[in-house]
Coordinates of C-alpha atoms and ligand atoms in Angstrom, one line a residue:
M99 CA 19.0 37.8 69.3
R100 CA 17.1 40.9 70.9
P101 CA 19.2 44.0 70.6
E102 CA 19.1 44.3 74.5
N103 CA 21.6 41.2 74.6
I104 CA 23.9 42.3 71.8
R105 CA 27.2 44.2 72.3
N106 CA 29.3 45.4 69.5
F107 CA 32.8 46.4 70.6
S108 CA 36.4 46.9 69.1
I109 CA 39.6 46.8 70.6
V110 CA 41.8 49.7 69.7
A111 CA 45.6 50.0 70.7
H112 CA 49.2 51.0 69.7
I113 CA 50.8 48.6 67.4
D114 CA 52.0 45.3 69.5
H115 CA 50.0 46.2 72.9
G116 CA 48.5 43.1 72.5
K117 CA 45.1 43.7 70.7
S118 CA 45.2 40.3 68.8
T119 CA 46.1 38.1 72.2
L120 CA 43.4 40.1 74.0
A121 CA 41.0 39.1 71.3
D122 CA 41.9 35.5 71.2
R123 CA 41.7 35.3 75.4
I124 CA 38.2 36.7 75.1
L125 CA 37.4 34.0 72.6
L126 CA 38.9 31.2 74.8
Q127 CA 37.5 32.7 77.9
T128 CA 34.1 32.7 76.6
G129 CA 34.2 29.1 75.1
A130 CA 34.3 30.3 71.4
I131 CA 37.9 28.8 70.9
S132 CA 39.7 26.0 72.5
E133 CA 43.0 26.1 74.4
R134 CA 44.7 24.7 71.3
E135 CA 43.2 27.3 68.9
F136 CA 44.1 30.1 71.2
R137 CA 47.8 28.8 70.9
D138 CA 47.5 29.1 67.4
Q139 CA 46.3 32.7 67.2
V140 CA 43.2 32.8 65.7
L141 CA 42.2 36.1 64.7
D142 CA 45.6 36.9 63.3
D143 CA 45.9 34.2 60.9
M144 CA 44.7 35.6 57.4
D145 CA 44.5 32.0 55.8
L146 CA 42.5 30.3 58.5
E147 CA 39.1 30.0 56.8
R148 CA 39.6 27.4 54.3
E149 CA 36.1 25.8 53.8
R150 CA 34.8 25.0 50.5
G151 CA 37.7 26.9 48.7
I152 CA 36.9 30.2 50.7
T153 CA 39.5 32.2 52.3
I154 CA 38.1 34.9 54.6
K155 CA 39.7 37.4 57.1
A156 CA 37.7 37.1 60.2
R157 CA 37.3 40.8 60.7
A158 CA 34.1 40.5 62.9
V159 CA 33.6 37.6 65.4
A160 CA 30.4 36.8 67.1
I161 CA 30.5 35.3 70.6
R162 CA 27.7 33.6 72.3
Y163 CA 27.9 34.1 76.1
Q164 CA 26.0 33.0 79.0
R165 CA 25.8 35.0 82.1
D166 CA 23.1 35.1 84.7
N167 CA 21.2 32.8 82.5
E168 CA 21.0 35.3 80.1
E169 CA 22.5 34.9 76.6
Y170 CA 24.5 37.7 75.1
E171 CA 26.1 38.0 71.7
L172 CA 29.2 40.0 71.8
N173 CA 30.5 41.2 68.5
L174 CA 34.2 41.9 68.5
I175 CA 35.0 43.8 65.4
D176 CA 38.6 43.9 64.4
T177 CA 40.1 47.2 63.6
P178 CA 43.0 46.8 61.0
G179 CA 46.6 46.8 62.8
H180 CA 48.2 49.3 60.6
V181 CA 48.8 52.6 62.2
D182 CA 48.3 55.7 60.3
F183 CA 44.8 54.7 58.7
H184 CA 42.6 56.7 60.7
Y185 CA 40.3 56.0 58.1
E186 CA 40.1 52.3 58.2
V187 CA 40.0 52.4 62.1
S188 CA 37.1 54.7 62.1
R189 CA 35.0 52.7 59.6
S190 CA 35.1 49.6 61.9
L191 CA 34.3 51.7 64.8
A192 CA 31.3 53.1 63.2
A193 CA 29.9 49.5 63.5
C194 CA 30.6 49.4 67.3
E195 CA 28.9 51.1 70.4
G196 CA 32.0 50.6 72.5
A197 CA 35.8 50.0 72.6
L198 CA 38.5 48.7 74.8
L199 CA 41.4 51.0 74.5
L200 CA 44.3 48.6 75.3
V201 CA 47.5 50.1 76.7
D202 CA 50.8 48.2 77.0
A203 CA 51.8 48.3 80.8
T204 CA 55.5 48.3 80.0
Q205 CA 55.5 50.9 77.2
G206 CA 52.7 53.3 78.4
V207 CA 50.4 55.7 76.1
Q208 CA 51.9 55.8 72.7
A209 CA 51.1 57.8 69.5
Q210 CA 48.3 55.6 68.2
T211 CA 46.9 55.0 71.6
V212 CA 46.1 58.6 71.5
A213 CA 44.9 58.8 68.0
N214 CA 42.6 55.8 68.4
A215 CA 41.0 56.9 71.6
Y216 CA 40.1 60.2 69.9
L217 CA 38.4 58.5 67.0
A218 CA 36.6 56.1 69.4
L219 CA 35.5 59.5 71.2
D220 CA 34.7 61.3 68.1
G221 CA 32.5 57.8 67.5
D222 CA 30.8 58.7 70.7
L223 CA 31.7 54.9 71.9
A224 CA 31.8 53.9 75.5
I225 CA 35.5 53.5 76.3
I226 CA 36.7 50.8 78.6
P227 CA 40.5 51.5 79.4
V228 CA 42.6 48.5 79.9
V229 CA 46.3 48.0 80.9
N230 CA 47.7 44.9 79.7
K231 CA 50.7 42.7 80.0
I232 CA 50.8 43.3 83.8
D233 CA 52.3 39.8 84.0
M234 CA 55.8 41.2 82.9
A235 CA 58.5 42.0 85.3
A236 CA 58.9 45.7 83.5
A237 CA 55.1 46.4 83.9
R238 CA 54.5 49.6 85.7
P239 CA 50.6 49.5 85.9
E240 CA 50.2 52.2 88.0
E241 CA 52.4 54.8 86.2
V242 CA 50.5 53.9 83.0
A243 CA 47.3 54.2 84.7
E244 CA 48.3 57.9 85.8
E245 CA 49.2 58.5 82.0
M246 CA 45.9 57.3 81.0
D247 CA 44.4 59.7 83.5
S248 CA 46.8 62.8 82.5
T249 CA 46.0 62.0 78.6
F250 CA 42.2 61.1 78.6
G251 CA 41.1 61.6 82.1
F252 CA 40.4 58.0 82.9
T253 CA 40.8 57.6 86.8
P254 CA 43.2 54.8 87.7
E255 CA 40.1 53.0 89.2
E256 CA 38.6 53.0 85.8
C257 CA 41.6 51.2 84.1
L258 CA 41.2 47.5 84.1
P259 CA 44.6 45.7 84.6
C260 CA 44.9 42.4 82.9
S261 CA 47.4 40.1 81.1
A262 CA 46.2 38.9 77.8
K263 CA 49.0 36.0 78.0
T264 CA 47.9 34.4 81.2
G265 CA 44.2 35.4 81.3
M266 CA 44.4 37.3 84.7
G267 CA 41.9 40.2 84.7
V268 CA 40.0 39.3 81.3
D269 CA 37.0 37.9 83.2
R270 CA 36.5 41.6 84.4
I271 CA 36.8 42.9 81.2
I272 CA 34.2 40.6 79.6
D273 CA 32.1 41.8 82.6
A274 CA 32.5 45.6 81.9
I275 CA 31.7 45.0 78.1
I276 CA 28.4 43.8 79.1
E277 CA 27.9 46.4 81.7
Q278 CA 29.3 49.5 80.2
V279 CA 28.8 49.0 76.2
P280 CA 25.2 50.2 75.5
P281 CA 23.2 47.7 73.4
P282 CA 22.8 48.9 69.8
P283 CA 20.0 51.3 69.1
G284 CA 17.9 50.6 66.0
N285 CA 14.6 48.8 65.2
P286 CA 14.2 45.3 63.8
D287 CA 11.0 46.2 62.2
D288 CA 12.2 49.2 60.5
K289 CA 13.1 48.9 56.9
L290 CA 16.4 47.3 56.3
R291 CA 19.4 49.6 56.5
A292 CA 23.0 47.8 57.0
L293 CA 26.4 49.3 56.8
I294 CA 29.2 48.0 54.9
F295 CA 32.3 48.2 56.9
D296 CA 34.7 45.9 55.3
S297 CA 34.7 43.8 52.4
H298 CA 37.0 41.2 50.6
F299 CA 37.2 39.3 47.4
D300 CA 37.1 35.6 47.0
E301 CA 37.9 34.0 44.0
F302 CA 35.1 31.3 44.1
R303 CA 32.3 33.3 45.8
G304 CA 33.2 36.9 44.4
V305 CA 32.7 39.9 46.7
I306 CA 32.0 39.2 50.5
I307 CA 30.8 42.1 52.3
Y308 CA 30.9 42.5 56.2
V309 CA 27.9 44.5 57.4
R310 CA 26.5 45.7 60.7
L311 CA 22.6 46.1 60.5
I312 CA 21.2 49.2 61.9
D313 CA 17.7 48.6 61.3
G314 CA 15.4 45.9 60.1
E315 CA 16.2 42.4 58.8
L316 CA 18.6 40.7 56.5
R317 CA 17.3 37.0 55.0
K318 CA 18.9 34.5 53.0
G319 CA 17.3 35.0 49.4
Q320 CA 16.5 38.6 49.8
R321 CA 17.2 40.9 47.2
V322 CA 19.2 43.8 48.3
K323 CA 20.3 46.9 46.9
M324 CA 23.5 49.1 47.5
L325 CA 22.2 52.8 48.1
S326 CA 25.1 54.6 46.4
T327 CA 25.5 52.5 43.3
N328 CA 22.1 51.2 43.2
A329 CA 23.2 47.7 42.3
T330 CA 20.9 44.9 43.5
Y331 CA 21.9 41.5 44.2
D332 CA 20.3 38.2 45.7
V333 CA 21.7 37.1 49.0
T334 CA 23.0 33.7 48.5
E335 CA 24.5 33.3 51.8
L336 CA 24.9 35.0 55.2
G337 CA 26.2 34.4 58.4
Q338 CA 28.7 35.1 61.0
F339 CA 32.0 34.1 62.1
R340 CA 32.0 31.9 65.5
P341 CA 34.9 32.2 64.7
Q342 CA 34.4 29.7 61.9
R343 CA 32.3 30.8 59.4
R344 CA 28.5 29.7 60.1
A345 CA 25.6 30.6 57.8
V346 CA 22.3 31.8 59.1
D347 CA 19.1 32.3 57.7
S348 CA 18.6 35.9 58.8
L349 CA 20.3 38.7 60.9
S350 CA 18.6 41.4 62.5
A351 CA 19.1 45.1 63.8
G352 CA 22.1 45.3 66.0
Q353 CA 23.6 42.2 64.6
V354 CA 27.1 41.9 62.6
G355 CA 27.7 39.5 59.8
Y356 CA 29.0 38.5 56.5
V357 CA 27.1 38.5 53.2
I358 CA 27.4 36.8 49.8
A359 CA 25.6 37.4 46.6
S360 CA 27.7 36.5 43.8
I361 CA 29.0 39.9 43.5
K362 CA 31.3 39.9 40.9
D363 CA 31.8 43.7 39.8
L364 CA 34.0 45.0 42.5
R365 CA 32.9 48.6 41.5
D366 CA 29.6 48.0 42.9
I367 CA 30.7 47.9 46.6
H368 CA 31.8 50.6 48.4
I369 CA 32.9 50.5 52.2
G370 CA 30.6 52.8 54.1
D371 CA 27.5 52.3 51.7
T372 CA 24.2 51.5 52.9
V373 CA 22.5 48.2 51.8
T374 CA 18.7 48.1 52.0
D375 CA 15.9 45.9 50.6
A376 CA 15.3 46.3 47.1
A377 CA 11.7 46.0 47.2
N378 CA 11.2 48.1 50.1
P379 CA 14.0 50.3 50.1
S380 CA 15.0 52.9 53.0
A381 CA 15.6 56.1 51.5
D382 CA 17.9 57.2 54.4
R383 CA 21.5 56.5 53.9
L384 CA 23.7 56.0 56.9
P385 CA 25.9 58.6 57.6
G386 CA 29.1 57.0 55.2
Y387 CA 32.5 57.4 56.2
E388 CA 34.4 60.5 54.8
E389 CA 35.9 59.4 51.7
P390 CA 39.5 59.1 52.4
K391 CA 41.7 61.0 50.4
P392 CA 45.1 59.7 49.0
M393 CA 47.7 62.1 50.2
V394 CA 50.8 60.4 48.8
Y395 CA 51.2 59.2 45.2
C396 CA 53.8 57.0 43.4
G397 CA 54.2 55.4 40.0
I398 CA 54.0 51.4 40.1
F399 CA 55.3 49.8 36.7
P400 CA 55.9 46.2 36.1
T401 CA 59.5 45.5 35.4
D402 CA 58.3 43.2 32.7
N403 CA 55.8 44.9 30.3
D404 CA 53.8 41.9 29.8
D405 CA 52.8 42.0 33.5
Y406 CA 50.6 45.0 32.7
D407 CA 47.3 43.5 32.5
D408 CA 48.0 41.2 35.6
L409 CA 48.9 44.5 37.5
R410 CA 45.7 46.1 36.6
Q411 CA 43.7 43.3 38.0
A412 CA 45.7 43.0 41.1
L413 CA 45.3 46.8 41.7
L414 CA 41.5 46.5 41.1
K415 CA 41.4 43.5 43.9
L416 CA 43.2 45.4 46.1
S417 CA 41.2 48.7 45.8
L418 CA 38.3 46.8 46.8
N419 CA 39.8 45.7 50.0
D420 CA 40.9 49.1 50.9
S421 CA 38.9 52.0 49.2
S422 CA 41.6 54.5 50.5
F423 CA 43.8 53.3 47.7
S424 CA 43.3 54.7 44.2
F425 CA 45.1 54.3 40.9
E426 CA 45.0 55.3 37.4
P427 CA 47.0 54.5 33.9
E428 CA 50.2 56.4 33.6
S429 CA 52.8 55.8 31.0
N430 CA 56.3 57.3 31.2
E431 CA 59.3 57.3 28.8
G432 CA 61.6 54.4 29.9
L433 CA 59.2 52.9 32.6
G434 CA 56.8 52.3 30.1
F435 CA 53.1 51.7 30.9
G436 CA 52.0 51.6 34.6
F437 CA 50.0 53.3 37.0
R438 CA 50.0 56.2 39.3
C439 CA 48.7 55.0 42.6
G440 CA 47.5 57.2 45.6
F441 CA 47.9 56.1 49.1
L442 CA 47.0 57.4 52.6
G443 CA 50.7 57.5 53.6
M444 CA 53.9 55.9 53.6
L445 CA 53.2 52.9 55.3
H446 CA 50.0 52.4 53.4
M447 CA 52.3 52.6 50.2
E448 CA 54.8 50.1 51.7
I449 CA 52.3 47.6 52.6
I450 CA 50.4 47.8 49.3
A451 CA 53.6 47.5 47.2
Q452 CA 54.6 44.4 49.5
R453 CA 51.1 42.9 49.1
L454 CA 51.6 43.2 45.3
E455 CA 54.9 41.4 45.3
R456 CA 53.8 38.6 47.5
E457 CA 50.6 38.1 46.9
E458 CA 50.3 38.6 43.3
D459 CA 53.8 37.9 42.5
I460 CA 54.5 40.8 40.1
D461 CA 58.1 42.4 40.0
L462 CA 57.6 46.0 40.3
V463 CA 59.5 49.2 39.8
Q464 CA 58.3 52.0 42.3
T465 CA 58.9 55.6 41.9
A466 CA 59.7 57.8 44.7
P467 CA 56.5 59.2 46.3
S468 CA 55.0 62.7 45.8
V469 CA 52.2 64.4 47.7
T470 CA 49.6 66.6 46.0
Y471 CA 50.1 70.0 45.3
E472 CA 47.8 72.9 44.4
L473 CA 49.2 75.3 41.8
G474 CA 47.9 78.6 41.3
L475 CA 48.4 79.5 37.7
R476 CA 48.8 83.0 36.1
D477 CA 45.2 82.6 34.1
E478 CA 43.9 82.5 37.5
T479 CA 42.8 78.7 37.6
T480 CA 44.0 76.3 40.1
I481 CA 45.2 72.9 39.4
S482 CA 46.2 69.9 41.7
I483 CA 49.1 67.5 40.6
N484 CA 50.4 64.7 42.1
S485 CA 53.4 64.0 40.1
P486 CA 56.5 66.2 39.3
D487 CA 56.1 65.1 35.6
K488 CA 52.6 66.9 35.5
V489 CA 54.3 70.4 36.7
P490 CA 53.5 72.8 33.9
D491 CA 55.8 75.5 32.4
P492 CA 57.1 77.3 35.3
S493 CA 56.4 80.6 33.6
T494 CA 52.6 79.8 33.9
I495 CA 52.7 79.1 37.6
E496 CA 51.8 82.0 40.0
S497 CA 52.0 80.0 43.4
W498 CA 52.4 76.7 44.8
S499 CA 50.6 75.3 48.0
E500 CA 51.3 72.0 49.8
P501 CA 49.6 69.8 52.4
I502 CA 50.6 70.5 55.9
A503 CA 50.4 67.8 58.6
K504 CA 50.1 68.3 62.4
V505 CA 52.4 65.7 63.9
S506 CA 52.4 64.5 67.5
F507 CA 55.6 62.5 68.6
I508 CA 55.5 60.9 72.1
T509 CA 59.1 60.4 72.8
P510 CA 61.3 59.7 75.8
S511 CA 62.3 63.4 77.2
D512 CA 66.0 63.0 76.8
S513 CA 65.3 62.9 72.8
I514 CA 63.4 66.0 72.6
G515 CA 66.4 68.0 71.4
P516 CA 67.3 65.9 68.7
I517 CA 63.6 65.7 67.2
M518 CA 63.4 69.5 67.4
Q519 CA 66.3 69.7 65.3
L520 CA 65.0 67.2 63.0
C521 CA 61.5 69.1 62.7
Q522 CA 63.5 72.3 61.9
D523 CA 65.5 70.8 59.1
R524 CA 62.5 69.7 57.6
R525 CA 60.7 73.1 57.6
G526 CA 58.9 72.3 60.8
K527 CA 56.9 74.9 62.7
Y528 CA 56.9 74.2 66.6
L529 CA 53.3 74.1 68.1
R530 CA 53.7 72.8 71.8
T531 CA 54.9 70.2 74.2
E532 CA 52.8 68.3 76.9
Y533 CA 54.4 66.2 79.4
L534 CA 52.9 62.8 79.7
S535 CA 55.1 62.0 82.7
Q536 CA 58.0 62.6 84.1
S537 CA 60.2 60.7 81.4
R538 CA 58.0 61.1 78.4
T539 CA 56.7 64.1 76.5
I540 CA 54.2 64.8 73.5
L541 CA 55.9 67.2 71.1
V542 CA 53.7 68.7 68.4
Y543 CA 54.9 70.1 65.2
E544 CA 53.4 71.4 61.8
L545 CA 55.4 69.8 59.0
P546 CA 54.9 69.7 55.2
L547 CA 53.6 66.4 54.4
A548 CA 56.0 66.1 51.6
E549 CA 59.2 66.5 54.2
L550 CA 57.4 64.0 56.6
I551 CA 57.1 61.5 54.0
V552 CA 60.8 61.4 53.2
D553 CA 62.6 59.8 56.3
V554 CA 61.0 61.5 59.3
Y555 CA 59.7 58.2 60.8
D556 CA 62.9 56.5 60.4
R557 CA 64.8 59.3 61.7
L558 CA 62.7 59.3 64.9
K559 CA 63.2 55.4 65.4
S560 CA 67.0 55.9 65.4
I561 CA 67.1 59.2 67.5
T562 CA 64.7 57.5 70.2
R563 CA 66.1 53.7 69.8
G564 CA 62.7 52.7 69.0
Y565 CA 60.8 54.3 71.6
G566 CA 59.5 57.4 70.1
T567 CA 56.4 57.1 68.2
L568 CA 54.4 59.6 65.8
D569 CA 50.9 60.1 64.4
Y570 CA 49.7 63.0 62.1
E571 CA 46.9 64.4 60.2
I572 CA 46.5 66.6 57.4
I573 CA 45.3 70.0 58.6
G574 CA 45.3 71.8 54.8
F575 CA 47.2 73.3 52.4
Q576 CA 49.6 76.2 52.7
K577 CA 51.6 78.4 50.2
A578 CA 55.2 77.5 49.7
D579 CA 58.3 78.5 47.4
L580 CA 58.6 75.5 45.6
V581 CA 60.5 74.3 42.5
K582 CA 60.9 71.3 40.2
M583 CA 64.2 69.7 40.1
D584 CA 65.0 67.6 37.2
V585 CA 67.6 64.9 37.0
M586 CA 69.5 64.0 33.7
V587 CA 71.4 60.7 33.4
A588 CA 73.8 60.7 30.5
S589 CA 72.3 63.9 29.3
E590 CA 69.0 62.4 29.1
K591 CA 66.1 63.7 31.3
V592 CA 64.4 61.0 33.7
D593 CA 61.1 62.1 34.4
A594 CA 60.8 59.3 37.0
L595 CA 63.5 60.8 39.1
S596 CA 61.9 64.3 39.1
T597 CA 61.3 65.7 42.6
I598 CA 59.6 69.0 43.8
V599 CA 61.7 70.6 46.5
H600 CA 61.7 74.0 48.3
R601 CA 64.1 76.4 46.6
E602 CA 66.0 77.3 49.7
F603 CA 66.7 73.5 50.0
A604 CA 67.2 72.8 46.5
M605 CA 71.0 73.1 46.3
K606 CA 71.6 70.7 49.3
R607 CA 69.0 68.1 48.1
G608 CA 70.3 68.3 44.5
R609 CA 73.8 67.6 45.7
R610 CA 72.6 64.5 47.9
L611 CA 70.4 63.1 45.2
V612 CA 73.1 63.1 42.6
Q613 CA 75.7 61.5 45.1
K614 CA 73.0 58.9 45.9
L615 CA 72.4 58.0 42.3
K616 CA 76.1 57.8 41.7
Q617 CA 75.9 54.9 44.5
E618 CA 72.8 53.2 43.0
I619 CA 73.5 53.1 39.3
E620 CA 76.0 50.6 38.5
R621 CA 79.2 51.4 36.3
H622 CA 78.8 51.0 32.5
M623 CA 81.2 50.8 29.6
F624 CA 81.3 54.7 29.2
P625 CA 81.4 57.5 31.8
I626 CA 77.9 58.4 32.9
A627 CA 77.1 62.1 34.1
V628 CA 74.2 62.4 36.7
Q629 CA 72.8 66.0 37.0
A630 CA 70.4 67.8 38.9
A631 CA 69.0 70.9 37.3
I632 CA 66.3 73.6 38.2
G633 CA 64.6 75.3 35.0
G634 CA 67.3 74.4 32.8
K635 CA 70.4 75.3 35.3
I636 CA 72.3 72.7 36.5
I637 CA 72.9 72.8 40.2
A638 CA 74.6 69.5 41.1
R639 CA 76.8 66.9 38.9
E640 CA 78.4 63.6 39.8
T641 CA 80.1 61.2 37.2
I642 CA 79.6 57.6 37.0
S643 CA 83.3 56.4 35.8
A644 CA 83.4 53.8 33.1
L645 CA 83.9 50.5 33.9
R646 CA 87.6 49.2 33.3
K647 CA 87.8 46.6 30.3
N648 CA 89.9 44.3 32.1
V649 CA 87.4 43.9 35.1
T650 CA 84.8 42.1 32.8
A651 CA 87.7 40.1 31.1
K652 CA 88.5 38.8 34.6
C653 CA 85.0 37.4 34.9
Y654 CA 84.6 35.7 31.6
G655 CA 88.0 34.1 32.4
G656 CA 87.1 32.7 35.4
D657 CA 85.9 29.2 36.4
I658 CA 82.3 28.2 35.3
S659 CA 80.6 28.1 38.6
R660 CA 81.7 31.9 39.3
K661 CA 80.6 32.6 36.0
R662 CA 77.3 31.2 36.4
K663 CA 76.9 32.9 39.7
L664 CA 77.6 36.0 38.0
L665 CA 75.2 35.5 35.4
E666 CA 72.5 34.6 37.9
K667 CA 73.3 37.7 39.9
Q668 CA 72.9 39.8 36.8
K669 CA 69.6 37.9 36.0
E670 CA 68.2 39.0 39.7
G671 CA 69.3 42.5 39.4
K672 CA 68.0 42.9 35.8
K673 CA 64.7 42.1 37.0
R674 CA 64.6 45.5 38.7
M675 CA 66.2 47.6 36.2
K676 CA 64.6 50.0 33.5
Q677 CA 66.6 51.1 30.7
F678 CA 66.7 54.8 30.1
G679 CA 68.5 55.7 26.9
R680 CA 71.8 53.8 27.2
V681 CA 71.7 53.4 30.8
E682 CA 70.4 50.9 33.3
I683 CA 68.8 52.5 36.1
P684 CA 67.8 50.0 39.2
Q685 CA 64.7 50.4 41.1
K686 CA 66.5 51.5 44.3
A687 CA 67.7 54.6 42.5
F688 CA 64.1 55.9 42.0
L689 CA 63.8 55.8 45.6
A690 CA 67.1 57.6 46.2
V691 CA 65.3 60.9 46.9
L692 CA 64.1 59.3 50.2
Q693 CA 67.6 59.0 51.8
M694 CA 68.4 62.2 53.0
E695 CA 70.9 61.6 55.6
Ligands
GTP940 P1 49.6 44.4 66.0 O1 48.5 43.2 65.4 O2 50.8 43.9 65.4 O3 49.2 45.7 66.0 O4 49.8 43.9 67.4 P2 48.7 43.5 68.5 O5 48.3 44.8 69.3 O6 47.8 42.7 67.9 O7 49.6 42.7 69.4 P3 49.7 41.3 69.7 O8 48.7 40.4 70.2 O9 50.3 40.5 68.3 O10 51.0 41.0 70.8 C1 52.3 41.6 70.6 C2 53.2 40.8 71.5 O11 52.9 41.1 72.8 C3 53.1 39.1 71.2 O12 54.7 38.8 71.2 C4 52.5 38.7 72.3 O13 52.7 37.3 72.8 C5 52.7 39.8 73.5 N1 51.7 40.2 74.4 C6 50.3 40.4 74.3 N2 49.7 40.3 75.3 C7 50.4 40.0 76.4 C8 50.6 39.8 77.9 O14 49.7 40.0 78.5 N3 51.6 39.6 78.7 C9 52.7 39.3 77.8 N4 54.0 38.9 78.5 N5 52.9 39.5 76.5 C10 51.8 39.7 75.8

């Protein structure tokens, strides 16, 4: 295919604004899929591709489309859905020349609409604004087009109205892609340079990489080299998703496709790396992506120590698919052997933990998240720590610095007051207010990331009854007066419950935490003291009273089925308990620090 007839584009949107539906609709309208397949939601189905034992996510679909006797190849590159991963979105955008910026006509511009639009603008992409869901009774396309104007400067005439659901307006979008997205630059006759923008591990075929060819040609049987790791491989299969996997003999500059090369070592592949010809390599690495830096850390431990190796294997697999996720071994008295894992944010952490439990079937105990702190020590060195257990002796610490996030809230104007209050309670610094329309406002604050990850997102959702959205970026580190707060359960210090707090908030947080722990830890046969302490000084205390003997006696005297139920329930509960000294602490207790209200 000649580069002039290729268009590489992506769809970016706030969650639920209809990205997948529009993608499917474009496939339907261009004849790539049938009406029945459209109804089955093609692109959204992770387990769709099951040919010869291969399961692949269709992350880039090549569409052949005929217009005015010209054949075009439209490559629709999917950006991962999750919202706070700027990095993931930007790596997919780096493979495109254009983006459809989709906004829901009933919801208007939202936090991730703004964040994604800026990523596309940063990448110099041609942006086609689209107002979706105009079939809905609650649609207010004119008002939303005005928001697109006041936020990004797109005139109302530039915004294409459509309904991904009914297909209305979709033909015009396809025309706009051909007319407004520039064809890929790059030279098919130059040395091979292809960008790895995604990868996936398949049990049978090894690592499958997704590439966008920038220059040159890629052929079946060719020996290729990864520029950053110098690993070389023979290409055993390459092809495109149309949307079914279709092998081809070669791909050339501008095209997008997948490569299979019996890659077994996950560490050889880096998202953002350049693939070149091993015999005739290009020396120029493509501008890779910025290495994403994990910002939020937590401990992940198998409930059953025998699962340790399985957990390690699972984490390795996940880190291949998601290079922004990192992990290293960690051991902890009480929790045993596990891993300290790094994530981009809270949502990322939740998704990974869920995938581990669902896809890998490993029961986990997860500790409360912590951010990275920079500590200036008295001997004039600086250390970075990502876990409260690693805080050195307080007498050696000169200063603490913590990561600061710039947070943009998009909210109904009547919720501004409570959101400002929330930010103040979380050590926020007010930056500015912008008006999106009469009823909606952008509020910008600086907040310590450690405060943001506690519960700000959940609180925003409840304050705005679900209508508020937020987006954030880390803008740097700032000094703060922080201290480590320890927790003792039945006089034993439990490292996994330590947290780092601002000195001013320590009392309040300590009290809250021990109250929460009292609720989460079940009663035992003896009273249990739960204490919070700073530098050896107790600042808060609660006692979990002992279980009265006759309570258990009653259970054991009960009928068989009730007894069995009780035992089963206990077994269920056991799975997520860890023994600390004489006390069993359930998984939920480790996250108690996140429940501040
Ligand atoms: P994520 O993948 O979760 O980010 O969502 P998405 O942006 O891909 O949204 P998706 O396509 O899953 O659509 C979200 C919901 O909106 C679904 O219930 C769709 O059926 C619905 N939807 C999408 N487009 C339209 C439309 O044009 N009209 C109407 N009425 N509903 C739509």
